[in-house]
Amino acid sequence: MTGEFAVAVHALVYLDMRAEVVDSEALAKNICTNPARVRKVMAKLRHAGLVDARPGAEGGYRTVRDARSVTLRQVAEALGEHPVSAAWRSGDPEMRCMVSSGMARAMDGVYEAMGDACMERLSRISISDVEARLAPRSACGLLKTE
Amino acid sequence: MTGEFAVAVHALVYLDMRAEVVDSEALAKNICTNPARVRKVMAKLRHAGLVDARPGAEGGYRTVRDARSVTLRQVAEALGEHPVSAAWRSGDPEMRCMVSSGMARAMDGVYEAMGDACMERLSRISISDVEARLAPRSACGLLKTE
DNA sequence: ATAAACTGTAACTGAAATAGTTACTTATGG
DNA sequence: CCATAAGTAACTATTTCAGTTACAGTTTAT
């Protein structure tokens, strides 16, 4: 799972709780990363219709949808994330051994099965579910930018 | 998912189909990696009781258990794999904002849920299932070392 | 016994993936 | 038309992961 997913979920939670327009610099401060990275991620969320973006003075990002209706699966798909990545492939398709030549393809099937299982799980978690998991037993209401 | 998992599954399938002692060099050839890496992975499988290892002349690795009874979950656990890794954590636990300070922990829960879903899926796939996925419609019986 | 062969393991090197940075273009609103 | 912020591309730095080398520890054959 790429860090972009964490950036996206973090931003969506923050935007929902602030309930106002926030620019990439403020988001980057809270997420602890840089504004360019935030913009890159938010652009994808905008294309998926999960946030609204406005350039110019007083511009920034704003939530569009109810946090309860936005699932982490939608976020992952908006980013084009593949939860379980192949990274390295064993064997060699050119070899005349059915194990060596076929293993990479067989493992792709395994990774896909795992990815599907992850997506199914993510479809059952909403942004508001994540909010509920934030410091569940501490005094709430602390929402600062620094 | 680390490439070690692919190495382990590949080796277990190969060992099962060869049904004899194979050394790390021959395994490395078939997997297309180097012998030291193979040994590092196989040592873990041995500790988990999934293979037998013998040093010395005529030594090498041998399967111990029926391929139908070895699940990919057992393999992943033998390697200490975490299917979905955190990689990068957003926010900062020291910040006085409940979003920034709590997000990393909340996301850990999400990753854990995904990891559990993956493991559950892996527990339903055996080494022999992987074998069945190798070149399902080609002439079988091709089992060479090069 | 002793030599040969193979595992187990650690240290180092090299390559690939990913996060950070800078800078520029485009769009919006006063 | 100017200030501000998104969108985006190119580059750098860092980290992670695979490859390599080397050597100590075991076991078998003779």
mmCIF file of C-alpha atoms (C1' of nucleotides) in Angstrom:
data_model
loop_
_atom_site.group_PDB
_atom_site.id
_atom_site.type_symbol
_atom_site.label_atom_id
_atom_site.label_comp_id
_atom_site.label_asym_id
_atom_site.label_seq_id
_atom_site.Cartn_x
_atom_site.Cartn_y
_atom_site.Cartn_z
ATOM 1 C CA MET A 1 0.000 0.000 0.000
ATOM 2 C CA THR A 2 1.432 3.335 -1.064
ATOM 3 C CA GLY A 3 1.701 6.259 1.301
ATOM 4 C CA GLU A 4 -0.616 8.136 -1.050
ATOM 5 C CA PHE A 5 -3.494 6.167 0.424
ATOM 6 C CA ALA A 6 -2.630 7.399 3.907
ATOM 7 C CA VAL A 7 -2.364 10.959 2.608
ATOM 8 C CA ALA A 8 -5.780 10.693 0.945
ATOM 9 C CA VAL A 9 -7.587 9.232 3.942
ATOM 10 C CA HIS A 10 -5.923 11.703 6.298
ATOM 11 C CA ALA A 11 -6.928 14.622 4.078
ATOM 12 C CA LEU A 12 -10.525 13.440 3.744
ATOM 13 C CA VAL A 13 -10.871 13.031 7.500
ATOM 14 C CA TYR A 14 -9.358 16.425 8.154
ATOM 15 C CA LEU A 15 -11.507 18.160 5.550
ATOM 16 C CA ASP A 16 -14.638 16.523 6.921
ATOM 17 C CA MET A 17 -13.905 17.577 10.490
ATOM 18 C CA ARG A 18 -12.879 21.122 9.583
ATOM 19 C CA ALA A 19 -15.894 21.448 7.252
ATOM 20 C CA GLU A 20 -14.381 24.384 5.389
ATOM 21 C CA VAL A 21 -11.986 25.175 2.563
ATOM 22 C CA VAL A 22 -8.403 24.144 3.346
ATOM 23 C CA ASP A 23 -5.453 24.653 1.013
ATOM 24 C CA SER A 24 -2.685 22.199 0.209
ATOM 25 C CA GLU A 25 -0.200 23.902 2.505
ATOM 26 C CA ALA A 26 -2.408 23.571 5.591
ATOM 27 C CA LEU A 27 -3.189 19.969 4.712
ATOM 28 C CA ALA A 28 0.503 19.210 4.215
ATOM 29 C CA LYS A 29 1.298 20.630 7.663
ATOM 30 C CA ASN A 30 -1.256 18.417 9.337
ATOM 31 C CA ILE A 31 -0.315 15.316 7.355
ATOM 32 C CA CYS A 32 3.394 16.024 7.759
ATOM 33 C CA THR A 33 4.375 15.988 4.117
ATOM 34 C CA ASN A 34 4.826 18.563 1.364
ATOM 35 C CA PRO A 35 2.135 20.544 -0.486
ATOM 36 C CA ALA A 36 3.029 19.217 -3.941
ATOM 37 C CA ARG A 37 2.436 15.673 -2.814
ATOM 38 C CA VAL A 38 -0.891 16.649 -1.294
ATOM 39 C CA ARG A 39 -1.972 18.346 -4.517
ATOM 40 C CA LYS A 40 -1.027 15.294 -6.546
ATOM 41 C CA VAL A 41 -3.217 13.097 -4.371
ATOM 42 C CA MET A 42 -6.089 15.562 -4.086
ATOM 43 C CA ALA A 43 -6.234 15.959 -7.862
ATOM 44 C CA LYS A 44 -7.070 12.263 -8.102
ATOM 45 C CA LEU A 45 -9.728 12.544 -5.410
ATOM 46 C CA ARG A 46 -11.239 15.444 -7.283
ATOM 47 C CA HIS A 47 -11.442 13.457 -10.530
ATOM 48 C CA ALA A 48 -13.263 10.747 -8.582
ATOM 49 C CA GLY A 49 -15.716 13.339 -7.283
ATOM 50 C CA LEU A 50 -14.703 12.930 -3.658
ATOM 51 C CA VAL A 51 -13.617 16.533 -3.094
ATOM 52 C CA ASP A 52 -14.023 19.941 -4.649
ATOM 53 C CA ALA A 53 -10.936 21.995 -5.581
ATOM 54 C CA ARG A 54 -10.764 25.696 -6.281
ATOM 55 C CA PRO A 55 -7.647 27.581 -7.357
ATOM 56 C CA GLY A 56 -7.076 31.237 -6.659
ATOM 57 C CA ALA A 57 -7.412 33.430 -3.633
ATOM 58 C CA GLU A 58 -9.431 31.833 -0.831
ATOM 59 C CA GLY A 59 -9.130 28.595 -2.795
ATOM 60 C CA GLY A 60 -8.320 25.101 -1.607
ATOM 61 C CA TYR A 61 -10.155 21.846 -1.077
ATOM 62 C CA ARG A 62 -13.556 21.064 0.362
ATOM 63 C CA THR A 63 -15.456 17.859 0.984
ATOM 64 C CA VAL A 64 -18.373 17.139 -1.286
ATOM 65 C CA ARG A 65 -19.904 13.961 0.089
ATOM 66 C CA ASP A 66 -21.084 12.748 3.465
ATOM 67 C CA ALA A 67 -18.188 11.058 5.285
ATOM 68 C CA ARG A 68 -20.440 8.100 6.058
ATOM 69 C CA SER A 69 -20.946 7.397 2.362
ATOM 70 C CA VAL A 70 -17.292 7.551 1.332
ATOM 71 C CA THR A 71 -15.637 4.144 1.669
ATOM 72 C CA LEU A 72 -11.915 3.475 1.805
ATOM 73 C CA ARG A 73 -12.395 1.273 -1.230
ATOM 74 C CA GLN A 74 -13.559 4.281 -3.217
ATOM 75 C CA VAL A 75 -10.488 6.153 -2.045
ATOM 76 C CA ALA A 76 -8.156 3.311 -3.012
ATOM 77 C CA GLU A 77 -9.766 3.018 -6.428
ATOM 78 C CA ALA A 78 -9.614 6.771 -6.985
ATOM 79 C CA LEU A 79 -5.854 6.530 -6.504
ATOM 80 C CA GLY A 80 -5.498 3.425 -8.636
ATOM 81 C CA GLU A 81 -3.998 1.580 -5.695
ATOM 82 C CA HIS A 82 -3.272 -2.132 -5.715
ATOM 83 C CA PRO A 83 -3.224 -3.096 -2.014
ATOM 84 C CA VAL A 84 -1.044 -6.149 -2.601
ATOM 85 C CA SER A 85 1.704 -5.582 -5.107
ATOM 86 C CA ALA A 86 3.776 -8.169 -6.944
ATOM 87 C CA ALA A 87 7.081 -6.293 -6.680
ATOM 88 C CA TRP A 88 9.238 -9.215 -7.822
ATOM 89 C CA ARG A 89 8.425 -12.191 -10.045
ATOM 90 C CA SER A 90 10.055 -15.567 -9.724
ATOM 91 C CA GLY A 91 10.910 -17.903 -12.576
ATOM 92 C CA ASP A 92 11.224 -17.203 -16.285
ATOM 93 C CA PRO A 93 8.373 -17.558 -18.829
ATOM 94 C CA GLU A 94 10.882 -18.676 -21.472
ATOM 95 C CA MET A 95 12.062 -21.736 -19.573
ATOM 96 C CA ARG A 96 10.902 -25.180 -20.668
ATOM 97 C CA CYS A 97 9.870 -26.042 -17.126
ATOM 98 C CA MET A 98 6.209 -25.598 -16.304
ATOM 99 C CA VAL A 99 7.003 -24.511 -12.768
ATOM 100 C CA SER A 100 9.505 -21.841 -13.694
ATOM 101 C CA SER A 101 7.566 -20.622 -16.724
ATOM 102 C CA GLY A 102 4.170 -20.567 -15.069
ATOM 103 C CA MET A 103 4.858 -19.526 -11.521
ATOM 104 C CA ALA A 104 4.769 -15.756 -12.066
ATOM 105 C CA ARG A 105 1.316 -15.993 -13.630
ATOM 106 C CA ALA A 106 0.073 -18.323 -10.915
ATOM 107 C CA MET A 107 1.313 -15.934 -8.222
ATOM 108 C CA ASP A 108 -0.358 -13.013 -9.973
ATOM 109 C CA GLY A 109 -3.602 -14.864 -9.380
ATOM 110 C CA VAL A 110 -2.779 -15.188 -5.705
ATOM 111 C CA TYR A 111 -1.965 -11.492 -5.405
ATOM 112 C CA GLU A 112 -5.180 -10.625 -7.186
ATOM 113 C CA ALA A 113 -7.167 -12.784 -4.775
ATOM 114 C CA MET A 114 -5.541 -10.981 -1.884
ATOM 115 C CA GLY A 115 -6.196 -7.605 -3.483
ATOM 116 C CA ASP A 116 -9.861 -8.496 -3.897
ATOM 117 C CA ALA A 117 -10.076 -9.552 -0.267
ATOM 118 C CA CYS A 118 -8.538 -6.233 0.790
ATOM 119 C CA MET A 119 -10.904 -4.219 -1.377
ATOM 120 C CA GLU A 120 -13.876 -6.072 0.001
ATOM 121 C CA ARG A 121 -12.695 -5.222 3.504
ATOM 122 C CA LEU A 122 -12.077 -1.569 2.578
ATOM 123 C CA SER A 123 -15.579 -1.294 1.153
ATOM 124 C CA ARG A 124 -16.846 -1.840 4.703
ATOM 125 C CA ILE A 125 -14.893 1.043 6.210
ATOM 126 C CA SER A 126 -16.010 4.635 5.720
ATOM 127 C CA ILE A 127 -14.226 7.904 6.382
ATOM 128 C CA SER A 128 -16.476 8.432 9.390
ATOM 129 C CA ASP A 129 -15.434 5.012 10.686
ATOM 130 C CA VAL A 130 -11.834 6.211 10.594
ATOM 131 C CA GLU A 131 -12.825 9.371 12.456
ATOM 132 C CA ALA A 132 -14.393 7.212 15.140
ATOM 133 C CA ARG A 133 -11.088 5.436 15.621
ATOM 134 C CA LEU A 134 -9.188 8.649 16.339
ATOM 135 C CA ALA A 135 -8.283 8.809 20.017
ATOM 136 C CA PRO A 136 -11.502 7.025 20.976
ATOM 137 C CA ARG A 137 -11.160 7.673 24.712
ATOM 138 C CA SER A 138 -9.496 11.068 24.899
ATOM 139 C CA ALA A 139 -11.234 14.427 25.165
ATOM 140 C CA CYS A 140 -12.390 15.207 21.642
ATOM 141 C CA GLY A 141 -12.668 18.568 19.999
ATOM 142 C CA LEU A 142 -8.962 19.155 19.566
ATOM 143 C CA LEU A 143 -8.625 20.192 15.986
ATOM 144 C CA LYS A 144 -5.657 22.425 15.359
ATOM 145 C CA THR A 145 -3.445 23.065 12.405
ATOM 146 C CA GLU A 146 -0.174 22.985 14.255
ATOM 147 C CA MET B 1 4.221 -8.526 -0.169
ATOM 148 C CA THR B 2 7.913 -9.318 -0.228
ATOM 149 C CA GLY B 3 9.527 -11.325 -2.981
ATOM 150 C CA GLU B 4 10.511 -13.833 -0.328
ATOM 151 C CA PHE B 5 6.953 -15.099 -0.353
ATOM 152 C CA ALA B 6 7.182 -15.824 -4.072
ATOM 153 C CA VAL B 7 10.513 -17.568 -3.550
ATOM 154 C CA ALA B 8 9.033 -19.729 -0.789
ATOM 155 C CA VAL B 9 5.911 -20.757 -2.703
ATOM 156 C CA HIS B 10 7.919 -21.410 -5.861
ATOM 157 C CA ALA B 11 10.375 -23.587 -3.949
ATOM 158 C CA LEU B 12 7.637 -25.552 -2.185
ATOM 159 C CA VAL B 13 5.864 -26.237 -5.474
ATOM 160 C CA TYR B 14 9.072 -27.279 -7.165
ATOM 161 C CA LEU B 15 10.128 -29.528 -4.292
ATOM 162 C CA ASP B 16 6.730 -31.168 -4.207
ATOM 163 C CA MET B 17 6.725 -31.899 -7.927
ATOM 164 C CA ARG B 18 10.311 -33.140 -8.021
ATOM 165 C CA ALA B 19 9.725 -35.205 -4.897
ATOM 166 C CA GLU B 20 13.439 -35.544 -4.171
ATOM 167 C CA VAL B 21 16.285 -33.678 -2.505
ATOM 168 C CA VAL B 22 17.159 -30.446 -4.316
ATOM 169 C CA ASP B 23 19.962 -28.096 -3.268
ATOM 170 C CA SER B 24 19.834 -24.324 -3.073
ATOM 171 C CA GLU B 25 21.703 -23.886 -6.346
ATOM 172 C CA ALA B 26 19.209 -25.908 -8.379
ATOM 173 C CA LEU B 27 16.298 -24.102 -6.693
ATOM 174 C CA ALA B 28 17.888 -20.741 -7.392
ATOM 175 C CA LYS B 29 18.242 -21.633 -11.079
ATOM 176 C CA ASN B 30 14.584 -22.508 -11.394
ATOM 177 C CA ILE B 31 13.356 -19.541 -9.368
ATOM 178 C CA CYS B 32 15.780 -17.208 -11.139
ATOM 179 C CA THR B 33 17.514 -15.791 -8.120
ATOM 180 C CA ASN B 34 20.686 -16.539 -6.157
ATOM 181 C CA PRO B 35 21.399 -19.475 -3.827
ATOM 182 C CA ALA B 36 22.016 -17.351 -0.719
ATOM 183 C CA ARG B 37 18.579 -15.829 -0.986
ATOM 184 C CA VAL B 38 17.032 -19.251 -1.386
ATOM 185 C CA ARG B 39 18.825 -20.561 1.674
ATOM 186 C CA LYS B 40 17.682 -17.582 3.722
ATOM 187 C CA VAL B 41 14.064 -18.302 2.832
ATOM 188 C CA MET B 42 14.326 -22.062 3.168
ATOM 189 C CA ALA B 43 15.828 -21.755 6.634
ATOM 190 C CA LYS B 44 12.624 -20.063 7.746
ATOM 191 C CA LEU B 45 10.480 -22.748 6.140
ATOM 192 C CA ARG B 46 12.538 -25.368 7.928
ATOM 193 C CA HIS B 47 11.998 -23.716 11.316
ATOM 194 C CA ALA B 48 8.272 -23.802 10.580
ATOM 195 C CA GLY B 49 8.497 -27.502 9.814
ATOM 196 C CA LEU B 50 7.498 -27.121 6.172
ATOM 197 C CA VAL B 51 10.686 -28.592 4.708
ATOM 198 C CA ASP B 52 13.612 -30.711 5.719
ATOM 199 C CA ALA B 53 17.167 -29.436 5.178
ATOM 200 C CA ARG B 54 20.332 -31.475 5.130
ATOM 201 C CA PRO B 55 23.856 -30.110 4.825
ATOM 202 C CA GLY B 56 26.744 -32.093 3.403
ATOM 203 C CA ALA B 57 27.214 -34.186 0.303
ATOM 204 C CA GLU B 58 23.955 -35.220 -1.352
ATOM 205 C CA GLY B 59 22.285 -32.659 0.884
ATOM 206 C CA GLY B 60 19.634 -30.085 0.088
ATOM 207 C CA TYR B 61 15.936 -29.582 0.775
ATOM 208 C CA ARG B 62 13.003 -31.964 0.766
ATOM 209 C CA THR B 63 9.301 -31.562 1.354
ATOM 210 C CA VAL B 64 7.944 -32.955 4.570
ATOM 211 C CA ARG B 65 4.215 -32.422 4.359
ATOM 212 C CA ASP B 66 1.504 -33.156 1.830
ATOM 213 C CA ALA B 67 1.143 -30.242 -0.584
ATOM 214 C CA ARG B 68 -2.601 -30.276 -0.034
ATOM 215 C CA SER B 69 -2.173 -29.604 3.674
ATOM 216 C CA VAL B 70 0.265 -26.692 3.338
ATOM 217 C CA THR B 71 -1.583 -23.393 3.025
ATOM 218 C CA LEU B 72 -0.137 -20.151 1.727
ATOM 219 C CA ARG B 73 -1.058 -18.632 5.066
ATOM 220 C CA GLN B 74 1.313 -21.011 6.801
ATOM 221 C CA VAL B 75 4.001 -20.013 4.337
ATOM 222 C CA ALA B 76 3.399 -16.305 4.894
ATOM 223 C CA GLU B 77 3.463 -16.760 8.661
ATOM 224 C CA ALA B 78 6.624 -18.850 8.493
ATOM 225 C CA LEU B 79 8.301 -15.901 6.791
ATOM 226 C CA GLY B 80 6.829 -13.344 9.155
ATOM 227 C CA GLU B 81 5.229 -11.576 6.208
ATOM 228 C CA HIS B 82 2.785 -8.731 6.606
ATOM 229 C CA PRO B 83 0.800 -8.761 3.349
ATOM 230 C CA VAL B 84 -0.181 -5.105 3.640
ATOM 231 C CA SER B 85 2.614 -2.922 4.940
ATOM 232 C CA ALA B 86 2.423 0.563 6.386
ATOM 233 C CA ALA B 87 5.553 1.890 4.689
ATOM 234 C CA TRP B 88 4.848 5.520 5.493
ATOM 235 C CA ARG B 89 2.895 7.098 8.353
ATOM 236 C CA SER B 90 1.065 10.390 8.093
ATOM 237 C CA GLY B 91 0.714 12.965 10.849
ATOM 238 C CA ASP B 92 2.695 13.368 14.038
ATOM 239 C CA PRO B 93 1.769 11.823 17.417
ATOM 240 C CA GLU B 94 3.182 14.888 19.191
ATOM 241 C CA MET B 95 0.812 17.365 17.568
ATOM 242 C CA ARG B 96 -2.060 18.764 19.602
ATOM 243 C CA CYS B 97 -4.533 17.911 16.836
ATOM 244 C CA MET B 98 -6.449 14.698 17.269
ATOM 245 C CA VAL B 99 -6.403 14.050 13.532
ATOM 246 C CA SER B 100 -2.675 14.486 13.057
ATOM 247 C CA SER B 101 -1.748 12.758 16.290
ATOM 248 C CA GLY B 102 -4.102 9.835 15.920
ATOM 249 C CA MET B 103 -4.161 9.132 12.228
ATOM 250 C CA ALA B 104 -1.131 6.833 12.097
ATOM 251 C CA ARG B 105 -2.629 4.586 14.749
ATOM 252 C CA ALA B 106 -6.024 4.612 13.073
ATOM 253 C CA MET B 107 -4.453 3.664 9.754
ATOM 254 C CA ASP B 108 -2.517 0.860 11.423
ATOM 255 C CA GLY B 109 -5.885 -0.601 12.306
ATOM 256 C CA VAL B 110 -6.965 -0.364 8.691
ATOM 257 C CA TYR B 111 -3.789 -2.075 7.497
ATOM 258 C CA GLU B 112 -4.263 -4.770 10.084
ATOM 259 C CA ALA B 113 -7.812 -5.376 8.917
ATOM 260 C CA MET B 114 -6.552 -5.732 5.358
ATOM 261 C CA GLY B 115 -3.762 -8.032 6.485
ATOM 262 C CA ASP B 116 -6.284 -10.225 8.287
ATOM 263 C CA ALA B 117 -8.461 -10.366 5.184
ATOM 264 C CA CYS B 118 -5.445 -11.408 3.116
ATOM 265 C CA MET B 119 -4.436 -14.088 5.590
ATOM 266 C CA GLU B 120 -7.947 -15.465 5.652
ATOM 267 C CA ARG B 121 -7.845 -15.696 1.862
ATOM 268 C CA LEU B 122 -4.384 -17.296 1.902
ATOM 269 C CA SER B 123 -5.574 -19.915 4.376
ATOM 270 C CA ARG B 124 -7.880 -21.177 1.618
ATOM 271 C CA ILE B 125 -5.104 -21.725 -0.929
ATOM 272 C CA SER B 126 -2.778 -24.706 -0.678
ATOM 273 C CA ILE B 127 0.481 -25.458 -2.445
ATOM 274 C CA SER B 128 -1.340 -28.044 -4.542
ATOM 275 C CA ASP B 129 -3.856 -25.372 -5.543
ATOM 276 C CA VAL B 130 -0.967 -23.324 -6.886
ATOM 277 C CA GLU B 131 0.304 -26.345 -8.788
ATOM 278 C CA ALA B 132 -3.115 -26.693 -10.378
ATOM 279 C CA ARG B 133 -2.852 -23.148 -11.664
ATOM 280 C CA LEU B 134 0.386 -23.797 -13.502
ATOM 281 C CA ALA B 135 -0.237 -23.816 -17.249
ATOM 282 C CA PRO B 136 -3.690 -25.313 -16.784
ATOM 283 C CA ARG B 137 -4.246 -26.113 -20.460
ATOM 284 C CA SER B 138 -0.782 -26.984 -21.740
ATOM 285 C CA ALA B 139 0.742 -30.443 -21.924
ATOM 286 C CA CYS B 140 1.905 -31.229 -18.415
ATOM 287 C CA GLY B 141 4.877 -33.235 -17.300
ATOM 288 C CA LEU B 142 7.483 -30.710 -18.305
ATOM 289 C CA LEU B 143 9.686 -30.447 -15.275
ATOM 290 C CA LYS B 144 13.220 -29.445 -16.074
ATOM 291 C CA THR B 145 15.890 -27.597 -14.213
ATOM 292 C CA GLU B 146 16.967 -25.347 -17.058
ATOM 293 C "C1'" DA C 1 40.030 -38.929 10.484
ATOM 294 C "C1'" DT C 2 39.667 -36.134 6.698
ATOM 295 C "C1'" DA C 3 37.960 -34.094 2.618
ATOM 296 C "C1'" DA C 4 34.084 -32.597 0.040
ATOM 297 C "C1'" DA C 5 29.578 -30.689 -0.274
ATOM 298 C "C1'" DC C 6 25.940 -28.119 1.295
ATOM 299 C "C1'" DT C 7 23.324 -25.204 4.737
ATOM 300 C "C1'" DG C 8 23.142 -20.999 7.732
ATOM 301 C "C1'" DT C 9 24.277 -16.319 8.136
ATOM 302 C "C1'" DA C 10 26.332 -11.905 8.048
ATOM 303 C "C1'" DA C 11 28.293 -7.928 5.668
ATOM 304 C "C1'" DC C 12 28.533 -5.418 1.728
ATOM 305 C "C1'" DT C 13 27.113 -3.654 -3.019
ATOM 306 C "C1'" DG C 14 23.847 -2.283 -6.531
ATOM 307 C "C1'" DA C 15 19.443 -1.253 -8.275
ATOM 308 C "C1'" DA C 16 14.716 0.084 -7.947
ATOM 309 C "C1'" DA C 17 10.884 2.312 -5.664
ATOM 310 C "C1'" DT C 18 9.203 6.174 -3.195
ATOM 311 C "C1'" DA C 19 9.175 10.539 -0.708
ATOM 312 C "C1'" DG C 20 10.818 15.413 -0.918
ATOM 313 C "C1'" DT C 21 11.892 19.644 -3.515
ATOM 314 C "C1'" DT C 22 11.725 23.118 -6.917
ATOM 315 C "C1'" DA C 23 9.712 25.446 -10.380
ATOM 316 C "C1'" DC C 24 6.666 26.489 -13.780
ATOM 317 C "C1'" DT C 25 1.891 26.702 -16.005
ATOM 318 C "C1'" DT C 26 -3.043 27.306 -15.522
ATOM 319 C "C1'" DA C 27 -7.177 28.974 -13.407
ATOM 320 C "C1'" DT C 28 -9.969 31.858 -10.220
ATOM 321 C "C1'" DG C 29 -11.515 36.001 -7.795
ATOM 322 C "C1'" DG C 30 -11.029 40.673 -6.154
ATOM 323 C "C1'" DC D 1 -4.482 42.781 -13.973
ATOM 324 C "C1'" DC D 2 -2.595 41.120 -9.897
ATOM 325 C "C1'" DA D 3 -2.442 37.861 -6.073
ATOM 326 C "C1'" DT D 4 -3.190 33.232 -4.807
ATOM 327 C "C1'" DA D 5 -3.588 28.459 -5.096
ATOM 328 C "C1'" DA D 6 -4.238 24.107 -7.926
ATOM 329 C "C1'" DG D 7 -2.049 21.063 -11.437
ATOM 330 C "C1'" DT D 8 2.027 19.007 -13.028
ATOM 331 C "C1'" DA D 9 6.593 17.802 -14.460
ATOM 332 C "C1'" DA D 10 11.515 17.215 -13.613
ATOM 333 C "C1'" DC D 11 14.955 16.410 -10.488
ATOM 334 C "C1'" DT D 12 17.164 14.859 -5.942
ATOM 335 C "C1'" DA D 13 17.491 12.220 -1.805
ATOM 336 C "C1'" DT D 14 16.341 8.410 0.873
ATOM 337 C "C1'" DT D 15 14.962 3.987 1.787
ATOM 338 C "C1'" DT D 16 14.035 -0.654 0.676
ATOM 339 C "C1'" DC D 17 15.048 -4.823 -1.509
ATOM 340 C "C1'" DA D 18 17.614 -8.033 -4.405
ATOM 341 C "C1'" DG D 19 22.303 -9.691 -5.622
ATOM 342 C "C1'" DT D 20 26.951 -10.963 -4.234
ATOM 343 C "C1'" DT D 21 30.682 -12.609 -1.586
ATOM 344 C "C1'" DA D 22 32.584 -14.909 2.087
ATOM 345 C "C1'" DC D 23 32.988 -17.875 5.776
ATOM 346 C "C1'" DA D 24 31.683 -20.815 9.788
ATOM 347 C "C1'" DG D 25 29.071 -25.024 11.000
ATOM 348 C "C1'" DT D 26 27.317 -29.864 9.663
ATOM 349 C "C1'" DT D 27 26.921 -34.049 7.580
ATOM 350 C "C1'" DT D 28 28.263 -37.825 4.478
ATOM 351 C "C1'" DA D 29 31.531 -40.575 1.832
ATOM 352 C "C1'" DT D 30 35.735 -42.763 1.729
#
